[in-house]
Amino acid sequence: MYALADCNNFFVSCERVFNPSLNGVPVVVLSGNDGCAIARSNEAKALGIPMGCPAFQIKNYTNPANVIMLSGRHVVYRDLSNRIMRIIGEVALNLEVYSVDEAFFELPYDDAERNKQLLATLVKKIQQYVGVPVSIGFAATRTLAKIASHIAKKDPKNVDRVKGLTDADEIRQVLSRIKLDDVWGIGRKLNAKLLSSGIDTAGKFTMLPKSYLQRIGNINLVRTQQELLGIDCISINPVTIAHKSIMNSRTFGHVISKKRDIADAIISFAQSCAQQLRQESAAAQVVTTYIRGDHFRQDLPYYSNSCTLRMPSHTASAMDIAKHALLAFNNIYRENFTYRKAGVMVTDIKSDDQLQLDLFNGENDARQAKLMTAIDNINNRYGKKQIVLAPTLTRGDWAPQLNHLATQSKTLHFYTGMSPRYIGPYKPMTQREEDDYDTKQEKSPVTE
DNA sequence: TCTGGGGTCCTAGGACCC
DNA sequence: TCTGGGGTCCTAGGACCC
């Protein structure tokens, strides 16, 4: 038996833990740039505000004065998530943290009723210790457990917020009612494709021939069908899976076209990727940089592109990664276009203990590693971004094409830190605001 | 005016090898 | 007329998830 624990309206529930006056009223948590709704309270859902609703369209559903809109505080959500996972871990077998607000695990008993009691106790404990409401579904496969958790969440009469789907007749009945796109693994495209053939429920989907599913989708679609039929076929992920890719990207406050401005952003994305690699005691060998225009602006020519480079060896050095991210950027940047978003991704990641010493760069790597450790220590102690890469000093090495650029990079923060207090279109900060922003330490940022 | 960010897996097709 | 066969690796793109 698999169980799926799913936090209800997670980001909103976290905010309510710290501010009970948010209970009972419509609350929406917004994405970065305060762009769109990424979590909604039940009251906000009842107003019809859809997931992903752009913030400026909320007025189409209700008077915005009725809705409390909050910028996301993801560090807080991560912390509460960790506490919840720890509590689940006390009773769970093979806990598999699937996302910040969801976890799969296996149940100890064969008996559905005993499992149900165990889970009901767990839900209460999380509510009491952390204050976040959680719903739990359980069944023979993860896909069915997921459906069960939806049922647990949606049914107001179910005070335990636990639902088991273990009886074959009940499963058949439930599937005949569930809309296909509510099934885990069926997204927009597949739903549309299947709908056009009259397949609108999970029940009908389970009767389709495997060969057809393989043709219109891939092996995963076949697996989804098997899972709905009660056949477990999603392999278990070990508890701690190393990342296979790490990405850092931002939508800018508005379109920009200056090469140097974008390059600054690329450097800071690369820096963040490197930092996360070091946190995970890992290193990457492949860097991808991508840039793209604003697809909402019909009045501007649209261009998007990406470039992937393999570095000479695995590295977690901000300098190595930034250097290659910039080289990649130089390959794809085109003048006379405007850009709205950029990002850096690192792949081919290996943990430090898997890595062999590179005979040719060994000494250099060791020096870089020491330097990076020193920077991490300083930043941990005195606040993020006390030491950052200065593109102005290194541009000659990194990207000769940038040589003609003006020398200053004070704008770095606008693309990266995205201060939670900074809301609105791009504009340069005053020195005062900047000092303020830099984590309110007495020190102003040290620029190397 | 205003539309997020970060992941995973699978497949097809090309380059390259013998 | 007729143009080998089989394999690996890499990448881009598309689907999905939260």
Short mmCIF file of C-alpha atoms (C1' of nucleotides) in Angstrom, two decimals:
data_model
loop_
_atom_site.label_atom_id
_atom_site.label_comp_id
_atom_site.label_asym_id
_atom_site.label_seq_id
_atom_site.Cartn_x
_atom_site.Cartn_y
_atom_site.Cartn_z
CA MET A 1 0.00 0.00 0.00
CA TYR A 2 1.20 3.43 -0.96
CA ALA A 3 0.09 6.60 0.74
CA LEU A 4 0.29 10.11 -0.58
CA ALA A 5 0.29 12.99 1.87
CA ASP A 6 -0.58 16.27 0.22
CA CYS A 7 -0.65 19.63 2.02
CA ASN A 8 -3.79 21.63 1.35
CA ASN A 9 -3.18 24.98 -0.39
CA PHE A 10 0.32 24.69 0.95
CA PHE A 11 1.83 28.18 0.55
CA VAL A 12 -1.37 29.82 1.77
CA SER A 13 -1.54 27.43 4.73
CA CYS A 14 2.05 28.34 5.65
CA GLU A 15 1.20 32.02 5.63
CA ARG A 16 -1.78 31.28 7.87
CA VAL A 17 0.45 29.56 10.40
CA PHE A 18 2.11 32.90 11.05
CA ASN A 19 -0.91 35.11 10.53
CA PRO A 20 -4.22 33.62 11.72
CA SER A 21 -6.15 36.66 10.48
CA LEU A 22 -5.72 35.14 7.01
CA ASN A 23 -8.04 32.28 7.99
CA GLY A 24 -11.43 32.25 6.34
CA VAL A 25 -10.65 34.93 3.77
CA PRO A 26 -9.54 34.66 0.12
CA VAL A 27 -5.73 34.53 0.00
CA VAL A 28 -3.46 34.13 -3.00
CA VAL A 29 0.32 33.63 -2.99
CA LEU A 30 2.07 35.04 -6.04
CA SER A 31 5.00 33.83 -8.12
CA GLY A 32 8.26 35.70 -8.56
CA ASN A 33 7.90 39.20 -9.99
CA ASP A 34 4.46 38.98 -8.40
CA GLY A 35 3.41 37.58 -11.72
CA CYS A 36 0.66 35.09 -11.12
CA ALA A 37 -1.18 33.01 -8.53
CA ILE A 38 0.70 29.89 -7.47
CA ALA A 39 -1.38 29.03 -4.40
CA ARG A 40 -4.98 29.85 -3.51
CA SER A 41 -7.02 29.42 -0.38
CA ASN A 42 -10.36 27.60 -0.70
CA GLU A 43 -12.09 30.98 -0.52
CA ALA A 44 -9.99 32.26 -3.44
CA LYS A 45 -10.75 29.07 -5.40
CA ALA A 46 -14.44 29.61 -4.71
CA LEU A 47 -14.19 33.03 -6.34
CA GLY A 48 -13.11 31.24 -9.50
CA ILE A 49 -9.52 32.49 -9.52
CA PRO A 50 -7.65 29.83 -11.48
CA MET A 51 -4.20 28.44 -10.79
CA GLY A 52 -1.61 30.51 -12.64
CA CYS A 53 -3.95 33.45 -12.94
CA PRO A 54 -1.93 36.59 -13.76
CA ALA A 55 -2.11 38.97 -10.82
CA PHE A 56 -3.53 41.77 -12.95
CA GLN A 57 -6.44 39.56 -14.03
CA ILE A 58 -7.64 38.81 -10.52
CA LYS A 59 -9.91 41.83 -10.83
CA ASN A 60 -11.84 39.85 -13.48
CA TYR A 61 -13.04 37.52 -10.74
CA THR A 62 -13.68 39.81 -7.82
CA ASN A 63 -12.89 43.18 -6.42
CA PRO A 64 -9.14 42.86 -5.70
CA ALA A 65 -9.79 44.48 -2.33
CA ASN A 66 -11.50 41.21 -1.34
CA VAL A 67 -8.39 39.14 -1.96
CA ILE A 68 -5.20 39.20 0.04
CA MET A 69 -2.25 38.80 -2.30
CA LEU A 70 1.13 37.83 -0.88
CA SER A 71 4.58 37.47 -2.39
CA GLY A 72 5.96 33.99 -1.91
CA ARG A 73 8.37 33.30 0.97
CA HIS A 74 9.85 30.07 -0.17
CA VAL A 75 12.45 29.76 2.54
CA VAL A 76 9.64 29.70 5.11
CA TYR A 77 7.66 27.13 3.12
CA ARG A 78 10.72 24.92 2.83
CA ASP A 79 11.25 25.03 6.56
CA LEU A 80 7.66 24.06 7.39
CA SER A 81 7.84 21.35 4.72
CA ASN A 82 10.90 19.85 6.40
CA ARG A 83 9.09 19.71 9.72
CA ILE A 84 6.10 17.99 8.16
CA MET A 85 8.29 15.45 6.37
CA ARG A 86 10.08 14.68 9.60
CA ILE A 87 6.78 13.90 11.32
CA ILE A 88 5.65 11.69 8.44
CA GLY A 89 9.03 9.97 8.53
CA GLU A 90 8.31 8.77 12.06
CA VAL A 91 5.61 6.39 10.82
CA ALA A 92 6.37 6.03 7.11
CA LEU A 93 8.30 3.27 5.38
CA ASN A 94 10.39 4.37 2.41
CA LEU A 95 9.40 8.00 2.59
CA GLU A 96 9.78 9.64 -0.79
CA VAL A 97 9.55 13.43 -0.68
CA TYR A 98 8.02 14.18 -4.03
CA SER A 99 7.78 17.95 -3.81
CA VAL A 100 7.75 20.68 -1.22
CA ASP A 101 4.15 19.81 -0.30
CA GLU A 102 3.80 16.13 -1.14
CA ALA A 103 5.30 12.85 -0.08
CA PHE A 104 4.72 9.21 -0.98
CA PHE A 105 5.38 6.46 1.51
CA GLU A 106 4.49 2.86 2.21
CA LEU A 107 2.14 1.69 4.94
CA PRO A 108 2.95 -0.88 7.59
CA TYR A 109 -0.34 -2.84 7.67
CA ASP A 110 -2.25 -5.06 5.26
CA ASP A 111 -5.48 -4.02 6.85
CA ALA A 112 -7.08 -0.89 5.35
CA GLU A 113 -8.84 0.07 8.55
CA ARG A 114 -5.67 -0.01 10.65
CA ASN A 115 -3.84 2.04 8.03
CA LYS A 116 -6.65 4.52 8.02
CA GLN A 117 -6.45 4.99 11.77
CA LEU A 118 -2.71 5.43 11.62
CA LEU A 119 -3.02 8.10 8.95
CA ALA A 120 -5.82 9.93 10.71
CA THR A 121 -3.56 10.22 13.74
CA LEU A 122 -0.77 11.48 11.51
CA VAL A 123 -2.98 14.19 9.99
CA LYS A 124 -3.96 15.37 13.47
CA LYS A 125 -0.37 15.40 14.64
CA ILE A 126 0.79 17.54 11.71
CA GLN A 127 -2.08 19.93 12.28
CA GLN A 128 -1.19 20.20 15.92
CA TYR A 129 2.60 20.41 15.66
CA VAL A 130 2.98 22.47 12.49
CA GLY A 131 -0.47 23.91 11.85
CA VAL A 132 -0.71 22.95 8.18
CA PRO A 133 -3.73 20.89 7.01
CA VAL A 134 -2.75 17.73 5.16
CA SER A 135 -4.85 15.21 3.22
CA ILE A 136 -3.75 11.62 2.74
CA GLY A 137 -4.88 9.03 0.22
CA PHE A 138 -3.77 5.42 0.07
CA ALA A 139 -4.09 2.60 -2.46
CA ALA A 140 -2.17 -0.17 -4.18
CA THR A 141 -0.41 2.21 -6.58
CA ARG A 142 0.83 5.79 -6.41
CA THR A 143 -1.51 6.93 -9.15
CA LEU A 144 -4.54 5.61 -7.28
CA ALA A 145 -3.23 7.01 -3.98
CA LYS A 146 -3.07 10.37 -5.64
CA ILE A 147 -6.72 10.14 -6.67
CA ALA A 148 -7.61 9.05 -3.15
CA SER A 149 -5.89 12.08 -1.68
CA HIS A 150 -7.92 14.34 -3.98
CA ILE A 151 -11.09 12.73 -2.73
CA ALA A 152 -9.95 13.15 0.86
CA LYS A 153 -9.26 16.81 0.24
CA LYS A 154 -12.47 17.63 -1.61
CA ASP A 155 -14.98 15.91 0.65
CA PRO A 156 -15.98 18.30 3.47
CA LYS A 157 -17.71 15.51 5.37
CA ASN A 158 -14.44 13.61 5.63
CA VAL A 159 -13.14 15.15 8.84
CA ASP A 160 -10.20 12.74 9.07
CA ARG A 161 -8.91 13.90 5.68
CA VAL A 162 -7.86 10.32 4.93
CA LYS A 163 -9.23 8.18 2.11
CA GLY A 164 -8.31 4.65 1.08
CA LEU A 165 -9.10 3.23 -2.35
CA THR A 166 -8.79 -0.46 -1.74
CA ASP A 167 -12.06 -2.02 -2.86
CA ALA A 168 -12.14 -3.06 -6.53
CA ASP A 169 -15.79 -2.13 -7.08
CA GLU A 170 -15.35 1.25 -5.48
CA ILE A 171 -12.24 1.93 -7.58
CA ARG A 172 -14.15 1.13 -10.75
CA GLN A 173 -16.94 3.48 -9.74
CA VAL A 174 -14.57 6.26 -8.79
CA LEU A 175 -12.63 5.97 -12.05
CA SER A 176 -15.79 6.17 -14.11
CA ARG A 177 -16.47 9.56 -12.56
CA ILE A 178 -12.94 11.04 -12.50
CA LYS A 179 -12.15 13.33 -15.40
CA LEU A 180 -9.15 12.22 -17.36
CA ASP A 181 -7.10 15.34 -16.81
CA ASP A 182 -7.38 14.85 -13.05
CA VAL A 183 -5.23 11.77 -13.41
CA TRP A 184 -1.56 12.08 -12.48
CA GLY A 185 0.42 11.73 -15.70
CA ILE A 186 -2.24 13.06 -18.08
CA GLY A 187 -1.48 16.64 -18.99
CA ARG A 188 -3.12 19.18 -21.28
CA LYS A 189 -1.95 17.77 -24.58
CA LEU A 190 -2.72 14.14 -23.92
CA ASN A 191 -6.07 15.06 -22.45
CA ALA A 192 -7.00 17.01 -25.57
CA LYS A 193 -5.89 14.17 -27.81
CA LEU A 194 -7.86 11.57 -25.89
CA LEU A 195 -10.86 13.82 -25.48
CA SER A 196 -11.11 14.17 -29.25
CA SER A 197 -11.61 10.40 -29.38
CA GLY A 198 -14.34 10.59 -26.79
CA ILE A 199 -12.19 9.43 -23.88
CA ASP A 200 -13.22 11.76 -21.08
CA THR A 201 -12.96 9.67 -17.91
CA ALA A 202 -10.28 7.63 -16.23
CA GLY A 203 -12.60 4.64 -16.53
CA LYS A 204 -12.75 4.80 -20.33
CA PHE A 205 -9.01 5.37 -20.44
CA THR A 206 -8.33 2.10 -18.63
CA MET A 207 -10.02 0.18 -21.46
CA LEU A 208 -7.82 1.47 -24.29
CA PRO A 209 -5.36 -0.94 -25.91
CA LYS A 210 -1.76 -0.57 -24.82
CA SER A 211 -0.47 -0.30 -28.37
CA TYR A 212 -2.63 2.76 -28.97
CA LEU A 213 -1.36 4.45 -25.80
CA GLN A 214 2.23 3.69 -26.72
CA ARG A 215 1.63 5.29 -30.10
CA ILE A 216 0.01 8.53 -28.98
CA GLY A 217 2.20 8.97 -25.90
CA ASN A 218 5.09 6.89 -24.71
CA ILE A 219 5.77 4.16 -22.25
CA ASN A 220 4.77 6.42 -19.37
CA LEU A 221 1.22 6.64 -20.64
CA VAL A 222 1.00 2.85 -20.65
CA ARG A 223 2.31 2.85 -17.10
CA THR A 224 -0.32 5.34 -16.02
CA GLN A 225 -3.01 3.01 -17.33
CA GLN A 226 -1.50 0.03 -15.53
CA GLU A 227 -1.32 2.01 -12.33
CA LEU A 228 -5.00 2.87 -12.56
CA LEU A 229 -5.68 -0.85 -12.92
CA GLY A 230 -3.85 -1.46 -9.67
CA ILE A 231 -0.56 -2.68 -11.12
CA ASP A 232 2.36 -0.98 -9.45
CA CYS A 233 4.83 0.10 -12.11
CA ILE A 234 6.51 3.30 -11.03
CA SER A 235 9.88 2.35 -9.71
CA ILE A 236 10.82 3.48 -6.23
CA ASN A 237 13.10 6.43 -5.94
CA PRO A 238 15.63 6.30 -3.20
CA VAL A 239 15.03 8.82 -0.45
CA THR A 240 17.75 11.21 -1.43
CA ILE A 241 18.16 11.55 -5.13
CA ALA A 242 20.96 13.71 -6.34
CA HIS A 243 19.88 16.42 -8.72
CA LYS A 244 20.45 15.68 -12.38
CA SER A 245 20.17 19.31 -13.35
CA ILE A 246 20.17 22.61 -11.53
CA MET A 247 18.61 25.64 -13.08
CA ASN A 248 18.46 29.30 -12.28
CA SER A 249 16.41 31.67 -14.37
CA ARG A 250 14.34 34.80 -14.13
CA THR A 251 11.80 36.74 -16.04
CA PHE A 252 12.98 40.33 -16.06
CA GLY A 253 10.81 43.14 -14.78
CA HIS A 254 10.46 44.34 -18.37
CA VAL A 255 12.08 43.61 -21.72
CA ILE A 256 15.73 44.51 -22.01
CA SER A 257 18.06 44.43 -24.99
CA LYS A 258 21.46 45.59 -23.79
CA LYS A 259 23.93 42.80 -24.00
CA ARG A 260 25.74 43.80 -20.86
CA ASP A 261 22.59 43.86 -18.76
CA ILE A 262 21.70 40.36 -19.81
CA ALA A 263 25.28 39.21 -19.33
CA ASP A 264 25.15 40.44 -15.74
CA ALA A 265 22.06 38.35 -15.19
CA ILE A 266 23.68 35.29 -16.76
CA ILE A 267 26.68 35.67 -14.46
CA SER A 268 24.55 35.77 -11.38
CA PHE A 269 22.48 32.77 -12.51
CA ALA A 270 25.71 30.86 -13.06
CA GLN A 271 26.86 31.93 -9.62
CA SER A 272 23.70 30.57 -8.02
CA CYS A 273 24.01 27.27 -9.87
CA ALA A 274 27.59 26.95 -8.65
CA GLN A 275 26.60 27.73 -5.11
CA GLN A 276 23.87 25.13 -5.11
CA LEU A 277 26.27 22.57 -6.54
CA ARG A 278 28.67 23.24 -3.69
CA GLN A 279 25.87 22.94 -1.17
CA GLU A 280 25.14 19.51 -2.57
CA SER A 281 28.84 18.58 -2.63
CA ALA A 282 28.65 18.07 -6.35
CA ALA A 283 30.05 19.42 -9.58
CA ALA A 284 28.78 19.73 -13.13
CA GLN A 285 30.41 19.52 -16.51
CA VAL A 286 27.75 20.86 -18.89
CA VAL A 287 26.34 24.37 -18.96
CA THR A 288 23.34 25.60 -20.93
CA THR A 289 22.43 29.25 -21.31
CA TYR A 290 19.14 30.33 -22.79
CA ILE A 291 17.56 33.64 -23.60
CA ARG A 292 14.15 34.48 -24.89
CA GLY A 293 11.95 37.40 -25.81
CA ASP A 294 8.52 38.21 -24.45
CA HIS A 295 5.92 35.96 -26.04
CA PHE A 296 3.11 38.20 -24.85
CA ARG A 297 4.36 41.14 -26.87
CA GLN A 298 3.04 40.82 -30.41
CA ASP A 299 4.56 44.19 -31.29
CA LEU A 300 8.17 43.02 -30.87
CA PRO A 301 10.10 40.52 -32.99
CA TYR A 302 10.50 37.31 -31.00
CA TYR A 303 13.71 35.39 -30.69
CA SER A 304 14.76 32.61 -28.39
CA ASN A 305 17.73 30.35 -28.35
CA SER A 306 19.95 28.25 -26.16
CA CYS A 307 23.50 27.00 -26.25
CA THR A 308 25.06 24.09 -24.41
CA LEU A 309 28.77 23.79 -23.70
CA ARG A 310 30.80 21.03 -22.14
CA MET A 311 33.48 22.31 -19.80
CA PRO A 312 36.95 20.74 -19.67
CA SER A 313 36.21 19.06 -16.35
CA HIS A 314 33.59 18.87 -13.64
CA THR A 315 33.48 21.99 -11.56
CA ALA A 316 31.49 23.82 -8.92
CA SER A 317 33.46 27.00 -9.32
CA ALA A 318 31.34 30.07 -9.93
CA MET A 319 34.09 31.44 -12.12
CA ASP A 320 34.33 28.40 -14.38
CA ILE A 321 30.60 28.10 -14.74
CA ALA A 322 30.03 31.81 -15.29
CA LYS A 323 32.77 31.86 -17.89
CA HIS A 324 31.18 29.11 -19.93
CA ALA A 325 27.66 30.41 -19.42
CA LEU A 326 28.86 33.69 -20.91
CA LEU A 327 30.59 31.98 -23.81
CA ALA A 328 27.33 30.20 -24.54
CA PHE A 329 25.46 33.47 -24.24
CA ASN A 330 27.77 35.09 -26.77
CA ASN A 331 26.89 32.37 -29.25
CA ILE A 332 23.17 33.07 -29.07
CA TYR A 333 22.81 36.77 -28.35
CA ARG A 334 21.45 38.73 -31.32
CA GLU A 335 21.24 42.45 -31.55
CA ASN A 336 18.02 44.19 -32.48
CA PHE A 337 15.92 41.88 -30.34
CA THR A 338 14.50 42.43 -26.91
CA TYR A 339 14.72 39.86 -24.14
CA ARG A 340 12.39 39.06 -21.29
CA LYS A 341 13.87 35.98 -19.73
CA ALA A 342 17.19 34.24 -19.38
CA GLY A 343 18.52 31.26 -17.53
CA VAL A 344 21.47 29.02 -16.84
CA MET A 345 21.27 25.28 -16.33
CA VAL A 346 24.02 22.89 -15.30
CA THR A 347 23.83 19.19 -16.10
CA ASP A 348 26.01 16.09 -16.05
CA ILE A 349 26.27 16.43 -12.30
CA LYS A 350 28.48 14.17 -10.22
CA SER A 351 28.94 14.10 -6.51
CA ASP A 352 32.38 15.01 -5.23
CA ASP A 353 33.18 11.48 -4.19
CA GLN A 354 32.43 10.16 -7.67
CA LEU A 355 34.82 12.59 -9.24
CA GLN A 356 38.25 11.65 -10.29
CA LEU A 357 40.99 14.15 -9.93
CA ASP A 358 41.72 15.80 -13.22
CA LEU A 359 45.42 15.27 -13.72
CA PHE A 360 45.95 18.40 -15.70
CA ASN A 361 43.88 20.84 -13.73
CA GLY A 362 44.26 19.31 -10.34
CA GLU A 363 46.18 22.15 -8.80
CA ASN A 364 44.01 24.81 -10.31
CA ASP A 365 40.84 23.00 -9.22
CA ALA A 366 42.09 22.71 -5.68
CA ARG A 367 42.81 26.43 -5.52
CA GLN A 368 39.41 27.27 -6.94
CA ALA A 369 37.72 24.94 -4.50
CA LYS A 370 39.48 26.65 -1.61
CA LEU A 371 38.48 30.05 -2.90
CA MET A 372 34.86 28.98 -3.29
CA THR A 373 34.80 27.57 0.22
CA ALA A 374 36.14 30.85 1.55
CA ILE A 375 33.49 32.80 -0.33
CA ASP A 376 30.74 30.49 0.92
CA ASN A 377 31.94 30.94 4.47
CA ILE A 378 31.96 34.71 4.20
CA ASN A 379 28.56 34.82 2.56
CA ASN A 380 27.09 32.45 5.12
CA ARG A 381 28.42 34.55 7.94
CA TYR A 382 27.80 38.06 6.68
CA GLY A 383 24.80 37.60 4.41
CA LYS A 384 24.23 36.43 0.86
CA LYS A 385 25.98 38.25 -1.94
CA GLN A 386 28.58 39.94 0.17
CA ILE A 387 31.04 38.55 -2.32
CA VAL A 388 29.93 38.24 -5.91
CA LEU A 389 31.63 37.90 -9.25
CA ALA A 390 32.50 41.21 -10.78
CA PRO A 391 32.00 40.90 -14.51
CA THR A 392 33.90 44.10 -15.02
CA LEU A 393 37.16 42.66 -13.77
CA THR A 394 36.98 39.39 -15.55
CA ARG A 395 35.29 40.18 -18.82
CA GLY A 396 38.54 40.12 -20.78
CA ASP A 397 39.07 36.49 -19.87
CA TRP A 398 35.51 35.43 -20.14
CA ALA A 399 34.08 37.05 -23.17
CA PRO A 400 36.17 39.23 -25.40
CA GLN A 401 33.05 40.46 -27.17
CA LEU A 402 32.08 42.26 -24.01
CA ASN A 403 35.20 44.36 -23.94
CA HIS A 404 33.55 47.49 -25.18
CA LEU A 405 30.94 47.44 -22.47
CA ALA A 406 30.67 50.04 -19.79
CA THR A 407 32.12 49.07 -16.46
CA GLN A 408 29.60 48.76 -13.72
CA SER A 409 27.34 46.02 -12.52
CA LYS A 410 25.32 47.49 -9.72
CA THR A 411 22.17 46.20 -11.33
CA LEU A 412 22.95 42.58 -10.48
CA HIS A 413 20.37 42.36 -7.74
CA PHE A 414 17.47 43.20 -9.94
CA TYR A 415 17.77 39.99 -11.82
CA THR A 416 18.74 37.72 -9.04
CA GLY A 417 17.94 38.46 -5.46
CA MET A 418 14.45 39.61 -6.37
CA SER A 419 14.06 41.21 -3.03
CA PRO A 420 10.68 40.23 -1.66
CA ARG A 421 10.12 43.85 -0.89
CA TYR A 422 10.84 44.99 -4.39
CA ILE A 423 7.63 44.90 -6.33
CA GLY A 424 7.07 46.54 -9.65
CA PRO A 425 8.81 47.20 -12.91
CA TYR A 426 12.53 47.35 -13.30
CA LYS A 427 14.12 50.54 -12.11
CA PRO A 428 17.55 51.12 -10.68
CA MET A 429 17.69 51.19 -6.92
CA THR A 430 19.02 54.22 -5.21
CA GLN A 431 22.19 53.70 -3.23
CA ARG A 432 20.12 53.99 -0.09
CA GLU A 433 17.69 51.27 -1.16
CA GLU A 434 20.56 49.09 -2.14
CA ASP A 435 22.31 49.42 1.18
CA ASP A 436 19.01 48.65 2.79
CA TYR A 437 18.41 45.67 0.61
CA ASP A 438 21.70 44.05 1.33
CA THR A 439 20.25 42.08 4.17
CA LYS A 440 20.33 45.00 6.52
CA GLN A 441 23.85 44.21 7.58
CA GLU A 442 25.93 47.18 8.61
CA LYS A 443 28.25 46.35 5.77
CA SER A 444 27.66 47.37 2.21
CA PRO A 445 28.41 44.65 -0.31
CA VAL A 446 32.01 43.80 -0.80
CA THR A 447 32.70 43.73 -4.49
CA GLU A 448 35.69 41.76 -5.45
"C1'" DT B 1 1.29 48.56 -17.35
"C1'" DC B 2 0.85 43.59 -15.69
"C1'" DT B 3 1.56 36.66 -17.59
"C1'" DG B 4 6.82 32.09 -12.40
"C1'" DG B 5 10.53 28.92 -11.49
"C1'" DG B 6 12.49 24.44 -11.17
"C1'" DG B 7 12.52 19.81 -12.18
"C1'" DT B 8 12.06 14.62 -14.60
"C1'" DC B 9 11.67 11.25 -18.30
"C1'" DC B 10 11.22 9.61 -23.11
"C1'" DT B 11 11.98 9.57 -28.12
"C1'" DA B 12 13.71 10.58 -32.64
"C1'" DG B 13 17.36 11.54 -35.30
"C1'" DG B 14 22.13 12.64 -36.33
"C1'" DA B 15 27.08 11.73 -35.73
"C1'" DC B 16 30.20 8.46 -35.30
"C1'" DC B 17 32.19 3.78 -34.72
"C1'" DC B 18 33.60 -0.92 -36.58
"C1'" DT C 1 16.78 -2.30 -60.75
"C1'" DC C 2 20.12 -3.28 -57.04
"C1'" DT C 3 24.11 1.06 -52.66
"C1'" DG C 4 25.40 -3.33 -45.33
"C1'" DG C 5 24.35 -3.98 -40.67
"C1'" DG C 6 24.57 -3.05 -36.15
"C1'" DG C 7 25.77 -0.50 -32.38
"C1'" DT C 8 26.55 3.73 -29.00
"C1'" DC C 9 26.32 8.37 -27.64
"C1'" DC C 10 24.56 12.90 -27.73
"C1'" DT C 11 21.15 16.49 -28.30
"C1'" DA C 12 16.85 18.84 -29.10
"C1'" DG C 13 12.33 18.87 -28.28
"C1'" DG C 14 8.16 17.53 -26.21
"C1'" DA C 15 5.52 15.69 -22.74
"C1'" DC C 16 4.71 15.55 -17.82
"C1'" DC C 17 5.03 17.12 -12.65
"C1'" DC C 18 4.89 20.54 -8.53
#
